[in-house]
mmCIF file of C-alpha atoms in Angstrom:
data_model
loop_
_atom_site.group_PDB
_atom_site.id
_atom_site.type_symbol
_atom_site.label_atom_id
_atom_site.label_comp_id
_atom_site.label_asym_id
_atom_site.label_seq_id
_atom_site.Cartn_x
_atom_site.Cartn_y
_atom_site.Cartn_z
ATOM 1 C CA UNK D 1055 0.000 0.000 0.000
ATOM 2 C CA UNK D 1056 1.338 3.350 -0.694
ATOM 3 C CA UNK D 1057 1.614 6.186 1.759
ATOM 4 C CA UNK D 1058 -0.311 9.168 0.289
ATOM 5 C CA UNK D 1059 2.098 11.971 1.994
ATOM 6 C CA UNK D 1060 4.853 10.480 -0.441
ATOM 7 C CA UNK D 1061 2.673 11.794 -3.440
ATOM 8 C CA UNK D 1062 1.116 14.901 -2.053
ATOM 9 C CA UNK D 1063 1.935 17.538 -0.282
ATOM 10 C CA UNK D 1064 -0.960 19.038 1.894
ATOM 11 C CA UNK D 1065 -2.454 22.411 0.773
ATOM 12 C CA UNK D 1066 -4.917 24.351 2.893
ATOM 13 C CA UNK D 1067 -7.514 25.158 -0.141
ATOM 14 C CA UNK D 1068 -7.921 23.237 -3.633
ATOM 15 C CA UNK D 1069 -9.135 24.338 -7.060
ATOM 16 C CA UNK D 1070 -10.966 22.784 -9.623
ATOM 17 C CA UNK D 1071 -8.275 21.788 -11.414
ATOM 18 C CA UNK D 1072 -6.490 20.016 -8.305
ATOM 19 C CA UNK D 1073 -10.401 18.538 -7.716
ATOM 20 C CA UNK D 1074 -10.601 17.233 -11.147
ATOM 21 C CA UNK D 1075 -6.864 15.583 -10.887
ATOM 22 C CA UNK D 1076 -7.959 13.876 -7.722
ATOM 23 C CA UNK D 1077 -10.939 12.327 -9.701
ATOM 24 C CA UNK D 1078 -8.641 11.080 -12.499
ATOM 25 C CA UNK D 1079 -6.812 9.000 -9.333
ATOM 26 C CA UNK D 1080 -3.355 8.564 -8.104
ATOM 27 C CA UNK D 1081 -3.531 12.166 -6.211
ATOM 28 C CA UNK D 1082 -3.000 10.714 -2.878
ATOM 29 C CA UNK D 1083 -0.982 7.219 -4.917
ATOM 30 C CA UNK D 1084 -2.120 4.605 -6.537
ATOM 31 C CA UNK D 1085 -4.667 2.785 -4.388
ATOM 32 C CA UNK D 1086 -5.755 5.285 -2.420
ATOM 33 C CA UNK D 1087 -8.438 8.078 -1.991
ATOM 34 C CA UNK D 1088 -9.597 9.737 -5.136
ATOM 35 C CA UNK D 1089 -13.004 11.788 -5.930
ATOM 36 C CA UNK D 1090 -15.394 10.878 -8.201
ATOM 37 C CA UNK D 1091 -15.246 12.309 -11.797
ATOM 38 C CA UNK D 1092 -18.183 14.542 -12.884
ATOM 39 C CA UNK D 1093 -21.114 14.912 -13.085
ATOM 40 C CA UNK D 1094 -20.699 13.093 -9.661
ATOM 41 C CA UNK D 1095 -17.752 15.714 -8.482
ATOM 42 C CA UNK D 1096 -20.263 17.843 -6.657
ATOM 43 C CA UNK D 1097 -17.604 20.693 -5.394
ATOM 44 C CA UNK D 1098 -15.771 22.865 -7.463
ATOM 45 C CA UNK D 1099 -13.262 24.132 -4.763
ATOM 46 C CA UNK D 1100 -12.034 23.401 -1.654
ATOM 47 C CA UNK D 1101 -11.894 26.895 0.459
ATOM 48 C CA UNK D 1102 -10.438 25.223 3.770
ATOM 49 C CA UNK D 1103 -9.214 22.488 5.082
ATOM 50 C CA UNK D 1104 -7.467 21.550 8.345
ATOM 51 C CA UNK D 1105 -6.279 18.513 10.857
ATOM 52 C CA UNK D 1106 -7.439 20.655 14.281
ATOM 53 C CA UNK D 1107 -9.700 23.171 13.737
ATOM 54 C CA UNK D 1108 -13.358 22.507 13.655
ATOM 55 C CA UNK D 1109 -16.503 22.083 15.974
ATOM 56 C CA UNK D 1110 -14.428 18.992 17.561
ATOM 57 C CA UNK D 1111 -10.692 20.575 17.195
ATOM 58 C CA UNK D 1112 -9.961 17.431 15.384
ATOM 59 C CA UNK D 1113 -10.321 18.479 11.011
ATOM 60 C CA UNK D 1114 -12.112 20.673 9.067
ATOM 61 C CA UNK D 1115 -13.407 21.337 5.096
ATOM 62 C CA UNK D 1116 -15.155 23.564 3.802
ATOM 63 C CA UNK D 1117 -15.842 22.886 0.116
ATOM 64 C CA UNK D 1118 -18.412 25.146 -2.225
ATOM 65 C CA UNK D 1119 -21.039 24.096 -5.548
ATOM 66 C CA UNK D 1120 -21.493 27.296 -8.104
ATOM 67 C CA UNK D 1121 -24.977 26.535 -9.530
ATOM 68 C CA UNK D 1122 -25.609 26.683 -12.788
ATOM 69 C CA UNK D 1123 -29.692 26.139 -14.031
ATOM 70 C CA UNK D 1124 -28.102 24.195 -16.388
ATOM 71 C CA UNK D 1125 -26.799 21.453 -13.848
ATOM 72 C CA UNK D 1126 -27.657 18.111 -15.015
ATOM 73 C CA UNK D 1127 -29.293 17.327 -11.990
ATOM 74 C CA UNK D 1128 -32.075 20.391 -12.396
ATOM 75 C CA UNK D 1129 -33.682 18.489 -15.535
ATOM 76 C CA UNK D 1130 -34.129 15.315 -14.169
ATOM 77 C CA UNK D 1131 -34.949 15.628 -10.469
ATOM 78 C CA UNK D 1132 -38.798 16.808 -10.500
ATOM 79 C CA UNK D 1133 -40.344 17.338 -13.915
ATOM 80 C CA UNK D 1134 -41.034 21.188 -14.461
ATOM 81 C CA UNK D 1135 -39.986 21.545 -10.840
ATOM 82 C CA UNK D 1136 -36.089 21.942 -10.322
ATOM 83 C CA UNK D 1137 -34.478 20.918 -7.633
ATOM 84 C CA UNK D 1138 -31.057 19.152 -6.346
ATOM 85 C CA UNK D 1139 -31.609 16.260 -4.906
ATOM 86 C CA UNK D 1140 -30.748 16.004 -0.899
ATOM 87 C CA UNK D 1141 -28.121 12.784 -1.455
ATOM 88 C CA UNK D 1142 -26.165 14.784 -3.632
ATOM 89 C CA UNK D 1143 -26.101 17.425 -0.444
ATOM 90 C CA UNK D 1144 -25.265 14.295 1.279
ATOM 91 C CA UNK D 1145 -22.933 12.961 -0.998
ATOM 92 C CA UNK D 1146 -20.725 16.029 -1.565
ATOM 93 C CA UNK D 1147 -19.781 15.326 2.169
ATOM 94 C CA UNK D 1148 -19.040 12.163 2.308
ATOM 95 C CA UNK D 1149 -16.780 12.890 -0.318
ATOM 96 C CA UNK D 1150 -15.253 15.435 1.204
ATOM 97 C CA UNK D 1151 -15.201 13.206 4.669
ATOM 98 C CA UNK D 1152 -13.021 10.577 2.320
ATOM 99 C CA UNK D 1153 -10.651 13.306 0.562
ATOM 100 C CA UNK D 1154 -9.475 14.636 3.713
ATOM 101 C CA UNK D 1155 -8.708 11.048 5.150
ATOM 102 C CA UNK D 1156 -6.424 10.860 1.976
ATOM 103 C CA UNK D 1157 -5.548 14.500 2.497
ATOM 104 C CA UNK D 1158 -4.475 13.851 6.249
ATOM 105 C CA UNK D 1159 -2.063 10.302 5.144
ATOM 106 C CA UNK D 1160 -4.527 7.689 5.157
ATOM 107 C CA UNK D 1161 -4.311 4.617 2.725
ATOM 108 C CA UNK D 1162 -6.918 3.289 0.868
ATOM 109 C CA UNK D 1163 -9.910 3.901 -1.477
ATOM 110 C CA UNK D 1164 -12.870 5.803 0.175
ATOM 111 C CA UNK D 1165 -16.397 4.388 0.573
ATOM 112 C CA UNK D 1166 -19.345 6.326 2.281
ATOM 113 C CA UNK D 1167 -20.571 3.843 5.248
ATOM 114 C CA UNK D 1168 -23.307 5.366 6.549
ATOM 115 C CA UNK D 1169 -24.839 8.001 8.310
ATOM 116 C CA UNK D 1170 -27.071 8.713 11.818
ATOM 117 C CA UNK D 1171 -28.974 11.434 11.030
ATOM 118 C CA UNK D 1172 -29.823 13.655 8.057
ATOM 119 C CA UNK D 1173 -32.112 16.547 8.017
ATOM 120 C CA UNK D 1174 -33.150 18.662 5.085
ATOM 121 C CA UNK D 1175 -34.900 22.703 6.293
ATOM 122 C CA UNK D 1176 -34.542 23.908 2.152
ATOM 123 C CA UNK D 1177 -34.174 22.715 -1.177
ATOM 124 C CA UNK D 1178 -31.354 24.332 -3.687
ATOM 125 C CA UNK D 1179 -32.812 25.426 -6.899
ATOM 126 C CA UNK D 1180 -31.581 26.900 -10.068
ATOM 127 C CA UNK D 1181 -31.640 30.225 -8.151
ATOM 128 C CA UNK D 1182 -28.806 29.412 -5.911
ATOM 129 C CA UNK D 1183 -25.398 30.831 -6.621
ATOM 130 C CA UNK D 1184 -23.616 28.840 -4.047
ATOM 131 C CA UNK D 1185 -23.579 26.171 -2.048
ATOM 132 C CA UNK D 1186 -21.150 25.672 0.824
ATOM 133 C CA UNK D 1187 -20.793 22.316 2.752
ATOM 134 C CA UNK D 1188 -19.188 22.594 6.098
ATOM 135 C CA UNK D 1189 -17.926 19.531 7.412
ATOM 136 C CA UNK D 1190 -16.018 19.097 10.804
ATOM 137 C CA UNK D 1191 -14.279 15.761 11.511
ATOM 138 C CA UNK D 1192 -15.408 14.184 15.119
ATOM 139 C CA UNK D 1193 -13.195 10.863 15.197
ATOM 140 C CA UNK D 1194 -10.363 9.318 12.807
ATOM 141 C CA UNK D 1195 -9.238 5.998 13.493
ATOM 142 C CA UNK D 1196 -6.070 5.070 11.442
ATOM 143 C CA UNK D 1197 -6.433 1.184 12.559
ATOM 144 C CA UNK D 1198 -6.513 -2.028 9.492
ATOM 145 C CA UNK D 1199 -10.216 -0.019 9.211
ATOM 146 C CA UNK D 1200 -9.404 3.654 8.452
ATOM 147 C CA UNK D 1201 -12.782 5.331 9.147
ATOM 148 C CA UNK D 1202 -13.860 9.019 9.273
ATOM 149 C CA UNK D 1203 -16.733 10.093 11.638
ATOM 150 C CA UNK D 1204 -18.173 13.800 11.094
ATOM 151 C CA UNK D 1205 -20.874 15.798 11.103
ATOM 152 C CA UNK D 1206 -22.013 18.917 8.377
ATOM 153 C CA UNK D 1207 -24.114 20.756 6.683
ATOM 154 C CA UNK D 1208 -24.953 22.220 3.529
ATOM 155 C CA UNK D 1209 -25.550 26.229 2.612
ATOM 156 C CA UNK D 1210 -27.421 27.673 0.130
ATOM 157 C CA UNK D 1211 -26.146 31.356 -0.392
ATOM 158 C CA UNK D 1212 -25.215 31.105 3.201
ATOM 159 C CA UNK D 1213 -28.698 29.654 4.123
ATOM 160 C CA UNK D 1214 -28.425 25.767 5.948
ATOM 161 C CA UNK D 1215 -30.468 23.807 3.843
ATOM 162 C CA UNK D 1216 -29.080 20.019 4.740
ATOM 163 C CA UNK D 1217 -27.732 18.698 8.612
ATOM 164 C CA UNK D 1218 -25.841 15.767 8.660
ATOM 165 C CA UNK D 1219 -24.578 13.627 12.208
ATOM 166 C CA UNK D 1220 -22.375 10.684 12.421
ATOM 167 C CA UNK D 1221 -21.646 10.367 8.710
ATOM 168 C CA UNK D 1222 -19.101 7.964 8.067
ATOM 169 C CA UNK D 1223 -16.623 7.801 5.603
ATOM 170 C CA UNK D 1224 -14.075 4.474 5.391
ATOM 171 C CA UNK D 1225 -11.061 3.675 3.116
ATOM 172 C CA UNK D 1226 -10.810 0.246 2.489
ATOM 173 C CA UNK D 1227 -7.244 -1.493 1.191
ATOM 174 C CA UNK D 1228 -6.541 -2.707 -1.693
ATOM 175 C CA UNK D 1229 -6.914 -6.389 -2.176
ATOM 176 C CA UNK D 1230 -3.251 -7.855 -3.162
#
């Protein structure tokens, strides 16, 4: 398994072009965390990210959406009604819960587990400029199972549309 610190050096913020590398694979090594490609690449920048800071003092990333009406999503989610669907709210977190795991020196290849509790106040529409997700790391255990624990939320033009608790994010080995 490679280490992922031996092909990336951290940065605190990441553009779309560093984003769309990381979805092509071997950002982090071969093996080891990548995010999806689009459409499913649902940030376009990541404004923050951190191994203390955070509600818990133990990671935060802040990642951020510029909506287009155009978004694929929009003209298949609700027939003459546009909206974005909640799991891609969802989603978007988890993947950023799995790219800092690979951002902070964990092996392996990211897969959303689960999550406690999800709770949607808004909708994001073809109206929205932005959306932020805010996402603050509560536990990482580095054991054979690396697994990320955190909870966030999703902003629409600074608005909280989404809550998330307890999502969790592993990376899995590769089998060899």
């Amino acid at each position: 398994m490679f280490n992922p610190r031996d092909f990336h050096a951290p940065q605190s913020s990441y553009s779309k072009p560093d984003l769309l590398r990381s979805s092509e694979g071997g950002y982090f090594g071969p093996g080891n965390a990548q995010l999806p490609a689009p459409p499913m690449l649902m940030m376009d920048r990541i404004t923050e990210i951190s191994l203390d800071g955070g509600a818990f003092g133990k990671g935060h990333v802040a990642g951020e959406l510029e909506i287009a009406p155009d978004h694929w999503f929009f003209a298949c989610h609700f027939a003459d009604d546009p909206v974005m669907p909640g799991c891609l709210g969802l989603d978007a977190m988890w993947q950023i819960v799995g790219f800092w795991l690979g951002w902070s020196g964990s092996p392996g290849k990211g897969r959303a587990l689960g999550v406690g509790e999800v709770k949607f106040r808004g909708h994001i529409t073809p109206d929205v400029r932005v959306v932020r997700y805010e996402v603050d790391i509560r536990q990482a255990r580095r054991g054979r199972l690396v697994l990320g624990i955190a909870d966030g939320r999703v902003l629409a033009d600074g608005a909280c549309v989404y809550l998330a608790k307890d999502m969790r994010v592993g990376l899995i080995a590769p089998r060899g």
